[in-house]
Short mmCIF file of C-alpha atoms and ligand atoms in Angstrom, two decimals:
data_model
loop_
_atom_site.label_atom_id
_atom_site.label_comp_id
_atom_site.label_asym_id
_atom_site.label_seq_id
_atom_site.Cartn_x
_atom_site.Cartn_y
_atom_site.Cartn_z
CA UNK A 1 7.38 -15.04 14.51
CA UNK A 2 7.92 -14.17 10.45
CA UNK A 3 7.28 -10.74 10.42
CA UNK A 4 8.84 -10.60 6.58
CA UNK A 5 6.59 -13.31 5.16
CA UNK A 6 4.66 -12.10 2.75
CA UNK A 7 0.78 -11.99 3.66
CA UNK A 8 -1.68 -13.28 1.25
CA UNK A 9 -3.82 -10.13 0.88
CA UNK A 10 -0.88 -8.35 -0.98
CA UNK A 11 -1.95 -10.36 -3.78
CA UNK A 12 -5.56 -9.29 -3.90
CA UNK A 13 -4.40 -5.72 -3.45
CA UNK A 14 -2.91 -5.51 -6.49
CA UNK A 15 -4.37 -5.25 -9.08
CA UNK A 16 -2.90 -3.18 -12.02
CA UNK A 17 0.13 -4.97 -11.86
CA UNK A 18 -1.96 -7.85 -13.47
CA UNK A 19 -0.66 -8.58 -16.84
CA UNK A 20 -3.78 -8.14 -19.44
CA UNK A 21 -3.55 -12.19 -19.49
CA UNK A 22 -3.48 -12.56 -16.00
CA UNK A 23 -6.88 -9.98 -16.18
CA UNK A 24 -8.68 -12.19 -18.36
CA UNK A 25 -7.84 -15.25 -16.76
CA UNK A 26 -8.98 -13.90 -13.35
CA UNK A 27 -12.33 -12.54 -14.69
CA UNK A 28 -13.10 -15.61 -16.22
CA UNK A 29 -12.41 -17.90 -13.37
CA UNK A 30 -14.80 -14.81 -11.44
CA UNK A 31 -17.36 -15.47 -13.59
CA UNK A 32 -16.81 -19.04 -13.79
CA UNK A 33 -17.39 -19.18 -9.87
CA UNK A 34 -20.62 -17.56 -10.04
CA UNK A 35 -21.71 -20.35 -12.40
CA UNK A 36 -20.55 -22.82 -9.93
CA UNK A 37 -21.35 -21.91 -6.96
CA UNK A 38 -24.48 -19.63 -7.74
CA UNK A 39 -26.73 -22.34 -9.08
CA UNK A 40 -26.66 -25.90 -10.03
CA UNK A 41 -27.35 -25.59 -13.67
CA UNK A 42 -24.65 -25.54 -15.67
CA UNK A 43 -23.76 -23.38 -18.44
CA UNK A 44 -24.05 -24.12 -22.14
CA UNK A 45 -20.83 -23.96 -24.63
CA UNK A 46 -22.59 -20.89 -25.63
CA UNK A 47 -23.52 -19.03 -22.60
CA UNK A 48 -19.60 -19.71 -21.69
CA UNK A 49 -18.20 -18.47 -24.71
CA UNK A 50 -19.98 -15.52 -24.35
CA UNK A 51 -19.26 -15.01 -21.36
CA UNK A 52 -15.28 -15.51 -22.35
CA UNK A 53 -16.16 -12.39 -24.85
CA UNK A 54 -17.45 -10.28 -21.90
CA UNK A 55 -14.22 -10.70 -19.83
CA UNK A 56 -12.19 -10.13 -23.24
CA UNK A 57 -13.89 -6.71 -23.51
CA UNK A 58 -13.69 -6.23 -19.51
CA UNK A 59 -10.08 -6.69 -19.48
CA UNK A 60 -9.71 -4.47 -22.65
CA UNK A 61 -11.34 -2.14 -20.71
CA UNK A 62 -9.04 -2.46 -17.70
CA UNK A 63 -5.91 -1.64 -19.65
CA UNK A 64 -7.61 1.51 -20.95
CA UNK A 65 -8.11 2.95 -18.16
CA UNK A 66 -4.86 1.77 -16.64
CA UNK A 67 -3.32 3.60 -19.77
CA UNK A 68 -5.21 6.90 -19.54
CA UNK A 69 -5.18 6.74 -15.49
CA UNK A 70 -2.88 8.62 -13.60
CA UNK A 71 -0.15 9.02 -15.69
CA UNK A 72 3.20 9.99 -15.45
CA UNK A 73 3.07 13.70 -15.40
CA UNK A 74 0.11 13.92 -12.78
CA UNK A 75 2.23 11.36 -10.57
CA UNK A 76 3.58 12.90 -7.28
CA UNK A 77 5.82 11.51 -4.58
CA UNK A 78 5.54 12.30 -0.67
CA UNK A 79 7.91 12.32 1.52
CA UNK A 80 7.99 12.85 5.62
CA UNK A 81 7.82 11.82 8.87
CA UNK A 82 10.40 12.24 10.70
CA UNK A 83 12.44 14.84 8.79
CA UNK A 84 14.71 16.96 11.16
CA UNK A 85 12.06 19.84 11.04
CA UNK A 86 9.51 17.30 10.95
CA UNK A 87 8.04 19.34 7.59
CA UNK A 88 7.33 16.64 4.59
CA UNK A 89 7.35 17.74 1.09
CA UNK A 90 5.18 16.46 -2.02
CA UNK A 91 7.40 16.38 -5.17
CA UNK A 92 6.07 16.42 -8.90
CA UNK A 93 6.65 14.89 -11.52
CA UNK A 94 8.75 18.10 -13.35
CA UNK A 95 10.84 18.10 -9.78
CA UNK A 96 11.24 14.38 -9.88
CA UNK A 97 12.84 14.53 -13.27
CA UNK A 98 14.77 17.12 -12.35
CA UNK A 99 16.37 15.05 -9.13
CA UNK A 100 16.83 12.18 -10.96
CA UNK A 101 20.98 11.91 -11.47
CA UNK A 102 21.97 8.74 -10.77
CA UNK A 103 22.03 5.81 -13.25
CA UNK A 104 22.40 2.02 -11.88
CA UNK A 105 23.22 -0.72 -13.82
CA UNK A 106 21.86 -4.60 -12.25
CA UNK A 107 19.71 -7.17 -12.91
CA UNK A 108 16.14 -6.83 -12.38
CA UNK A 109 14.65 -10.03 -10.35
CA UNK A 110 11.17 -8.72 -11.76
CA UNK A 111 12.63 -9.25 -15.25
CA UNK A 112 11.37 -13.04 -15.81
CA UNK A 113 12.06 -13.14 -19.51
CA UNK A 114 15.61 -12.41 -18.87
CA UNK A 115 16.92 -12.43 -15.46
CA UNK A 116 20.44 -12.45 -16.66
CA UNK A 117 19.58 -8.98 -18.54
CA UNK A 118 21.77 -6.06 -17.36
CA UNK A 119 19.21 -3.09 -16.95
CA UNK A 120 19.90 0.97 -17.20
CA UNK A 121 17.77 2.44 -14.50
CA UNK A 122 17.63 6.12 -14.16
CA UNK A 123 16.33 7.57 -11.16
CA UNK A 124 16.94 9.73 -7.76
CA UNK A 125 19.43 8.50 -5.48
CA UNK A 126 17.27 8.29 -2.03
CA UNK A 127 20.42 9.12 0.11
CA UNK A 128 19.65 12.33 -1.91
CA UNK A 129 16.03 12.87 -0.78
CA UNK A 130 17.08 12.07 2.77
CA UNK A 131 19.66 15.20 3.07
CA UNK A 132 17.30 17.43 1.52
CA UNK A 133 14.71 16.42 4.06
CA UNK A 134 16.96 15.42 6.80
CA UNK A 135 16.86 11.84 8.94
CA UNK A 136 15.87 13.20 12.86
CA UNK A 137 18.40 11.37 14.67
CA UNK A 138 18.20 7.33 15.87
CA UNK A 139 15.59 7.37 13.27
CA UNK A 140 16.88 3.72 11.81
CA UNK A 141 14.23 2.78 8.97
CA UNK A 142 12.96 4.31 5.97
CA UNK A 143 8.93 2.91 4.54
CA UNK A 144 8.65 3.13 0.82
CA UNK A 145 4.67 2.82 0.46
CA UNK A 146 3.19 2.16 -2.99
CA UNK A 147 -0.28 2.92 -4.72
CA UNK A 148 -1.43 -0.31 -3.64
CA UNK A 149 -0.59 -0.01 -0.17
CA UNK A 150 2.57 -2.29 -0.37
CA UNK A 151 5.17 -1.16 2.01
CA UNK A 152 8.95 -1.95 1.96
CA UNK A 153 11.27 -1.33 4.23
CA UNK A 154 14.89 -0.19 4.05
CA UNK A 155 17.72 0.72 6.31
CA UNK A 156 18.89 4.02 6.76
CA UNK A 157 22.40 3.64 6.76
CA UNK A 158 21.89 1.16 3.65
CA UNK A 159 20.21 4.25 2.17
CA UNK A 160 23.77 6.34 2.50
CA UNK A 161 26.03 3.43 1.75
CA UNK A 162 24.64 2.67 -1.62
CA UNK A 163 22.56 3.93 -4.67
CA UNK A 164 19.40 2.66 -3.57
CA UNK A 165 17.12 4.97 -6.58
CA UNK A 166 13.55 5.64 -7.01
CA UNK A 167 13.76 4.89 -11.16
CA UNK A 168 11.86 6.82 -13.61
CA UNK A 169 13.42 5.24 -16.34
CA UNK A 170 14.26 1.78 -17.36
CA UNK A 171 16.51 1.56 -20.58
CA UNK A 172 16.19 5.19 -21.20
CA UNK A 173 12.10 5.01 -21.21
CA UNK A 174 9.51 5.97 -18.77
CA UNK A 175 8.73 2.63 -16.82
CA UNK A 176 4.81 1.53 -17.65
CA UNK A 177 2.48 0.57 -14.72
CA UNK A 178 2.90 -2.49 -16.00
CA UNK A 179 6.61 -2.59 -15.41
CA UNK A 180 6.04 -1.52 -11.83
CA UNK A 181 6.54 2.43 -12.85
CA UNK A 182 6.11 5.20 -12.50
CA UNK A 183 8.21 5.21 -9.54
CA UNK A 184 10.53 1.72 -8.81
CA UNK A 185 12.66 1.40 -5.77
CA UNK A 186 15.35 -0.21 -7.53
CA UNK A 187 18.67 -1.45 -5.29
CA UNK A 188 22.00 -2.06 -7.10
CA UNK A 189 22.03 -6.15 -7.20
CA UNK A 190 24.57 -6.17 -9.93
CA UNK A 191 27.43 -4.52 -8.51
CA UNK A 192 26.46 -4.80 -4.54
CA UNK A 193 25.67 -8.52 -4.49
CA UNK A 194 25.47 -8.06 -0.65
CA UNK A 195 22.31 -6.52 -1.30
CA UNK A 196 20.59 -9.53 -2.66
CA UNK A 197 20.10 -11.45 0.37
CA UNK A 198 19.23 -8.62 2.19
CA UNK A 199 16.77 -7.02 0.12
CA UNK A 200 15.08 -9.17 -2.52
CA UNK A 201 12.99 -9.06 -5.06
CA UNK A 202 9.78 -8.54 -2.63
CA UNK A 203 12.14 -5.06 -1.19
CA UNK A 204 11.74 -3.52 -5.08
CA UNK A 205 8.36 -1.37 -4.87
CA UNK A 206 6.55 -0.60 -7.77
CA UNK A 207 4.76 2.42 -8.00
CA UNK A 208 5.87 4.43 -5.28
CA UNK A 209 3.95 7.54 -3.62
CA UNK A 210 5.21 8.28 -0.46
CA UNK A 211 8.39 7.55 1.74
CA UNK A 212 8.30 7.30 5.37
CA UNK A 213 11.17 8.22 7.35
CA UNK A 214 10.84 6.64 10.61
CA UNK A 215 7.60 6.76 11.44
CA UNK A 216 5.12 9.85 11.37
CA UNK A 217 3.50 11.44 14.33
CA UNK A 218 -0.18 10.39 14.97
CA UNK A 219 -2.12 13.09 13.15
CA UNK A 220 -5.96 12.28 12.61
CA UNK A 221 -8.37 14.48 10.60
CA UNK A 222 -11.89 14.91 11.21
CA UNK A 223 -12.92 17.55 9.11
CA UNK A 224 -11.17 20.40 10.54
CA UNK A 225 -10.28 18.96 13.69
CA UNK A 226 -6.66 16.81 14.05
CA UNK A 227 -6.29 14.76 16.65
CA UNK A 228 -2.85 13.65 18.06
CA UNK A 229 -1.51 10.81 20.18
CA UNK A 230 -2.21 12.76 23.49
CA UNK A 231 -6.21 13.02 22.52
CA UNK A 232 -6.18 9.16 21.19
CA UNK A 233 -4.89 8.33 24.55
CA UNK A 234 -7.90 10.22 26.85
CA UNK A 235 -10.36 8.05 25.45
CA UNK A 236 -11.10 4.46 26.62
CA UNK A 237 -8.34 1.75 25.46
CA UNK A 238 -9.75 -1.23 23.69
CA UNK A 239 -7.90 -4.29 22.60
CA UNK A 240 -9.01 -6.53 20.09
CA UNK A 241 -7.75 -9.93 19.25
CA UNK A 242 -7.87 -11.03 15.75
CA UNK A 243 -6.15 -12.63 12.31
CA UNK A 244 -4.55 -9.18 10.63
CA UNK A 245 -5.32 -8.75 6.80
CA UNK A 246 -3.28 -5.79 6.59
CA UNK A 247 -0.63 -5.94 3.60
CA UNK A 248 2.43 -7.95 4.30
CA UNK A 249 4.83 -7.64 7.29
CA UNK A 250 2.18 -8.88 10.02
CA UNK A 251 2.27 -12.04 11.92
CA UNK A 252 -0.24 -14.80 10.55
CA UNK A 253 -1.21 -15.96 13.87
CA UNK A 254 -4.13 -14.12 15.77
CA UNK A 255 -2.45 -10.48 16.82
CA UNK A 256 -3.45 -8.45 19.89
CA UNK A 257 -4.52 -4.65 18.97
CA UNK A 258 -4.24 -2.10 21.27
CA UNK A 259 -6.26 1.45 19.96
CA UNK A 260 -9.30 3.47 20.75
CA UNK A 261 -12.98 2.80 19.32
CA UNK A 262 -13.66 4.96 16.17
CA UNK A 263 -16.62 5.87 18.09
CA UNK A 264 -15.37 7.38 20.52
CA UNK A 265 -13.10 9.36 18.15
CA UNK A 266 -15.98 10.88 16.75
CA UNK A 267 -17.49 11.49 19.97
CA UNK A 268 -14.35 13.77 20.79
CA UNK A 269 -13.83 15.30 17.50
CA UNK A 270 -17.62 16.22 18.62
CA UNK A 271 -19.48 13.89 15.07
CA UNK A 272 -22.85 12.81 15.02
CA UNK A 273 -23.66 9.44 13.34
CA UNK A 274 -26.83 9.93 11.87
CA UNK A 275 -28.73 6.40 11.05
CA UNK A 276 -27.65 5.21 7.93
CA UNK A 277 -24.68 6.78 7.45
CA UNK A 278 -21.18 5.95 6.71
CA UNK A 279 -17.91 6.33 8.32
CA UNK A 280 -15.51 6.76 5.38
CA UNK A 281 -11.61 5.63 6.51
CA UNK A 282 -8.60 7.21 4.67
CA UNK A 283 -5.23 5.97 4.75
CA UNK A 284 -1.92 6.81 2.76
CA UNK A 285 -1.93 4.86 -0.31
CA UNK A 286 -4.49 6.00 -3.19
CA UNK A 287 -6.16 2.25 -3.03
CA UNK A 288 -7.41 3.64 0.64
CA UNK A 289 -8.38 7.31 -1.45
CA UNK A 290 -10.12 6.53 -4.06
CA UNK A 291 -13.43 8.66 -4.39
CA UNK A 292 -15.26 6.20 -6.28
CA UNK A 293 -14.72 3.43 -4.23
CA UNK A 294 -14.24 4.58 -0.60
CA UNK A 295 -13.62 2.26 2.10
CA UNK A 296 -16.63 2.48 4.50
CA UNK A 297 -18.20 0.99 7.39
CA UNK A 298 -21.81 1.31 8.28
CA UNK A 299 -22.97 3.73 10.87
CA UNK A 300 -24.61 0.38 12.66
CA UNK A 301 -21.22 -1.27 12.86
CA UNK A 302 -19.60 1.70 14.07
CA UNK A 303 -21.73 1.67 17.28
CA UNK A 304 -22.57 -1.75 17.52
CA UNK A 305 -19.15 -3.42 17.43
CA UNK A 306 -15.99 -3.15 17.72
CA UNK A 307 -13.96 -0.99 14.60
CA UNK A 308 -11.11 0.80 16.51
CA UNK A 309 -8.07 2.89 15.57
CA UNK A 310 -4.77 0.79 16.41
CA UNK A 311 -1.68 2.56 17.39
CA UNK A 312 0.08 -0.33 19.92
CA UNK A 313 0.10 -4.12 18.77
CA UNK A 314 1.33 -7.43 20.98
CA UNK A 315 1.33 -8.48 24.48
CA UNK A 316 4.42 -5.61 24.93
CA UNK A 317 1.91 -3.13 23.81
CA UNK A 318 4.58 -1.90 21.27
CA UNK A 319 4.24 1.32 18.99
CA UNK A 320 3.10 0.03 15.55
CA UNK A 321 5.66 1.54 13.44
CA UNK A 322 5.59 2.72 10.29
CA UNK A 323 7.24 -0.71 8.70
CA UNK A 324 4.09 -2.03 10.10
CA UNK A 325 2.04 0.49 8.00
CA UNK A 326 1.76 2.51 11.70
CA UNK A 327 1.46 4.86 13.69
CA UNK A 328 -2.46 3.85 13.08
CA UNK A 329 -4.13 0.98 11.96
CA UNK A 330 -8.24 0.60 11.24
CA UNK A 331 -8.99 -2.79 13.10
CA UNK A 332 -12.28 -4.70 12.58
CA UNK A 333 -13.66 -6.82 14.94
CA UNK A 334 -14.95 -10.20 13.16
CA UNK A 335 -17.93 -10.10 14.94
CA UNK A 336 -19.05 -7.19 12.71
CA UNK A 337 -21.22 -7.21 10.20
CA UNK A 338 -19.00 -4.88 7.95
CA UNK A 339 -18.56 -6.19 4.38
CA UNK A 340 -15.79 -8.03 3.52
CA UNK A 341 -13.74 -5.76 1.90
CA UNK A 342 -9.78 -6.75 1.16
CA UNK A 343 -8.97 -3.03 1.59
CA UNK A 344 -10.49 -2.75 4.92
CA UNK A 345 -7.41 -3.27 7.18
CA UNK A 346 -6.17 0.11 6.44
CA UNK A 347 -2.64 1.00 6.99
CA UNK A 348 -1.21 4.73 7.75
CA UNK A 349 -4.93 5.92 8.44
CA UNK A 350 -5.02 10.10 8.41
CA UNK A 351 -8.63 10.34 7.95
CA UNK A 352 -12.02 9.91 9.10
CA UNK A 353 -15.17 11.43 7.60
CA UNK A 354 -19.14 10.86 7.97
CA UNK A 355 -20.72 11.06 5.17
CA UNK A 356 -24.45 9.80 3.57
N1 MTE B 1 3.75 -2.02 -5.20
C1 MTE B 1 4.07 -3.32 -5.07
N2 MTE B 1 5.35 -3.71 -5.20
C2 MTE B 1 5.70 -5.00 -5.06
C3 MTE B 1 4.73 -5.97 -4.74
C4 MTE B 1 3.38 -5.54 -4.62
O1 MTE B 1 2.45 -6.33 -4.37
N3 MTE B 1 3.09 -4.21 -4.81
N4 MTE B 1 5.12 -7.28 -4.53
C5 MTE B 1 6.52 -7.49 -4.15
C6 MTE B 1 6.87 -8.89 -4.08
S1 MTE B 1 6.37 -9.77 -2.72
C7 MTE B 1 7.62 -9.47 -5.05
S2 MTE B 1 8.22 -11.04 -4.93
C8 MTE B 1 7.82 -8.77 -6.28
C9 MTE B 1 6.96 -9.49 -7.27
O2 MTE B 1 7.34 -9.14 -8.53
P1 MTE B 1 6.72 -9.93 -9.78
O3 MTE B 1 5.24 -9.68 -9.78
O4 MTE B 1 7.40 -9.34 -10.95
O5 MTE B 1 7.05 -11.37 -9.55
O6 MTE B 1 7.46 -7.39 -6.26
C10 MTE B 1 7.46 -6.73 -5.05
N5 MTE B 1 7.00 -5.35 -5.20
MO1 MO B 2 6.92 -11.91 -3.28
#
């Protein structure tokens, strides 16, 4: 079992680190596969070209927005779990910049153009963040978790033993969302070639928001109410058996799931589902957050099938940690009707709420 090769979905769940050509190219091949596979007439030169234009102006579009998004200064990092007083701390950006000490000098194996370049990156030593916070002991592993719910997963003592940084600066400028900024793990390639083998390319997380150290304790909201791993564990268990979609680090065969039913979480936390509502799911990364585009399931699916929190995974029932984007999963039985959604195996899920 590859529990390092890369899943699939990770590609669909990124989306702003499309290049602008990559943007157009996708939305025209979108478009183009409504044409052929939404009806059997085909389209005219001119219905084509103009709909070449539309994706031109789409995509322009996209990099607006990626430009005037969340920029730099409203950018924040997280960082907890399991800190020796179990506290976590959100950082801004002002109290980034004023971490950030330590300069590296190494290749970048993101840096296609010129992979033999030698690159400045600027940036907060992570060994520095840990003794701040403070590793709990025999915690081992520390999750770097991005805005598009990548994870990546690095060794504590690794962390120590060399300048591992979070950049915020690449050749003395602010790294672009394009570039993988605002926030870069970066690892030393250059002058610790040790390092390569161990962590490559697919190890250097762009835009990070939160860091994991070990893995969190279960902590669900429901409105006011937060649930914790001895309430998930008085309800019925449920195991479901299915193909994971989550984002990288999962086994592609069919994976056993070991959690409670999200309806019987709300049943607890003492939640109605009125008819035709909506259970929204919130996890960690801002993908799983975002206001305009929750991730939902019908009220119908919620009772009619199986949608359950995971927090155990394989025939050893084992813990799913936070390298697996644990301590809870959202698992969807294919039998429901849900939409297909990529985002809807949701990693490091803290929220539930019902809403219209
Ligand atoms: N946030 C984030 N970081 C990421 C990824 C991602 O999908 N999201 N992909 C990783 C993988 S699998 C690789 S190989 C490289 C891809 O970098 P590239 O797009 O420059 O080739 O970035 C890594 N960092
Ligand atoms: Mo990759």
């Amino acid at each position: 079992m590859n529990l390092h090769k890369p899943f699939n979905i990770q590609n669909q769940l990124r989306p702003a680190t499309l290049t602008p050509f990559k943007i157009s190219f996708t939305l025209v091949y979108l478009i183009l596969g409504t044409y052929l596979t939404g009806c059997s007439d085909r389209p005219t030169d001119a219905e084509l070209e103009r709909q070449r234009q539309e994706a031109i102006v789409m995509n322009a579009e996209a990099i607006a927005t990626q430009k005037t998004g969340r920029n730099q200064k409203e950018w924040e990092l997280v960082i907890g779990g399991q800190t020796t007083t179990g506290k976590s701390v959100r950082l801004s950006w002002s109290e980034l910049e004023a971490l950030a000490t330590t300069s590296i000098w190494t290749q970048d194996p993101h840096n296609t153009n010129d992979p033999d370049a030698i690159v400045h990156f600027h940036g907060i030593a992570v060994s520095r963040l840990l003794n701040q916070l403070g590793v709990a002991p025999h915690v081992k592993e520390v999750t770097f978790v991005a805005d598009d719910a990548y994870r990546s997963t690095v060794n504590v003592a690794d962390l120590y033993q060399y300048p591992i940084i979070i950049a915020l600066e690449r050749n003395t400028q602010k790294i672009s969302r394009s570039e993988g900024g605002p926030l870069y793990l970066v690892f030393p390639h250059t002058e610790f070639p040790q390092l390569q083998s161990k962590y490559p390319d697919r190890f250097w997380a762009f835009y990070v928001t939160d860091i994991v150290i070990g893995t969190e304790p279960i902590q669900l909201r429901l409105g006011k109410r937060v649930l914790d791993a001895s309430a998930l564990e008085k309800l019925p268990p449920v195991t479901l058996e299915e193909t994971v979609g989550y984002p990288l680090g999962w086994p592609a065969s069919k994976v056993k799931l070991h959690g409670v039913l999200i309806r019987d979480v709300l049943a607890a936390a003492g939640l109605q589902i009125p008819n035709n509502s909506y259970v929204i799911v919130r996890g960690k990364s801002p993908i799983y957050r975002d206001p305009n585009n929750p991730v939902r399931i019908k009220a119908s699916d919620i009772r009619n099938c199986d949608i359950l929190l995971a927090t155990r995974w394989g025939d050893d029932r084992i813990p799913i940690s936070a390298t697996m984007g644990g301590p809870v999963t959202l698992a969807i039985s294919s039998s429901c009707q849900t939409q297909l959604d990529n985002r809807r195996w949701v990693t490091f899920v803290e929220e539930l709420e019902v809403a219209d």
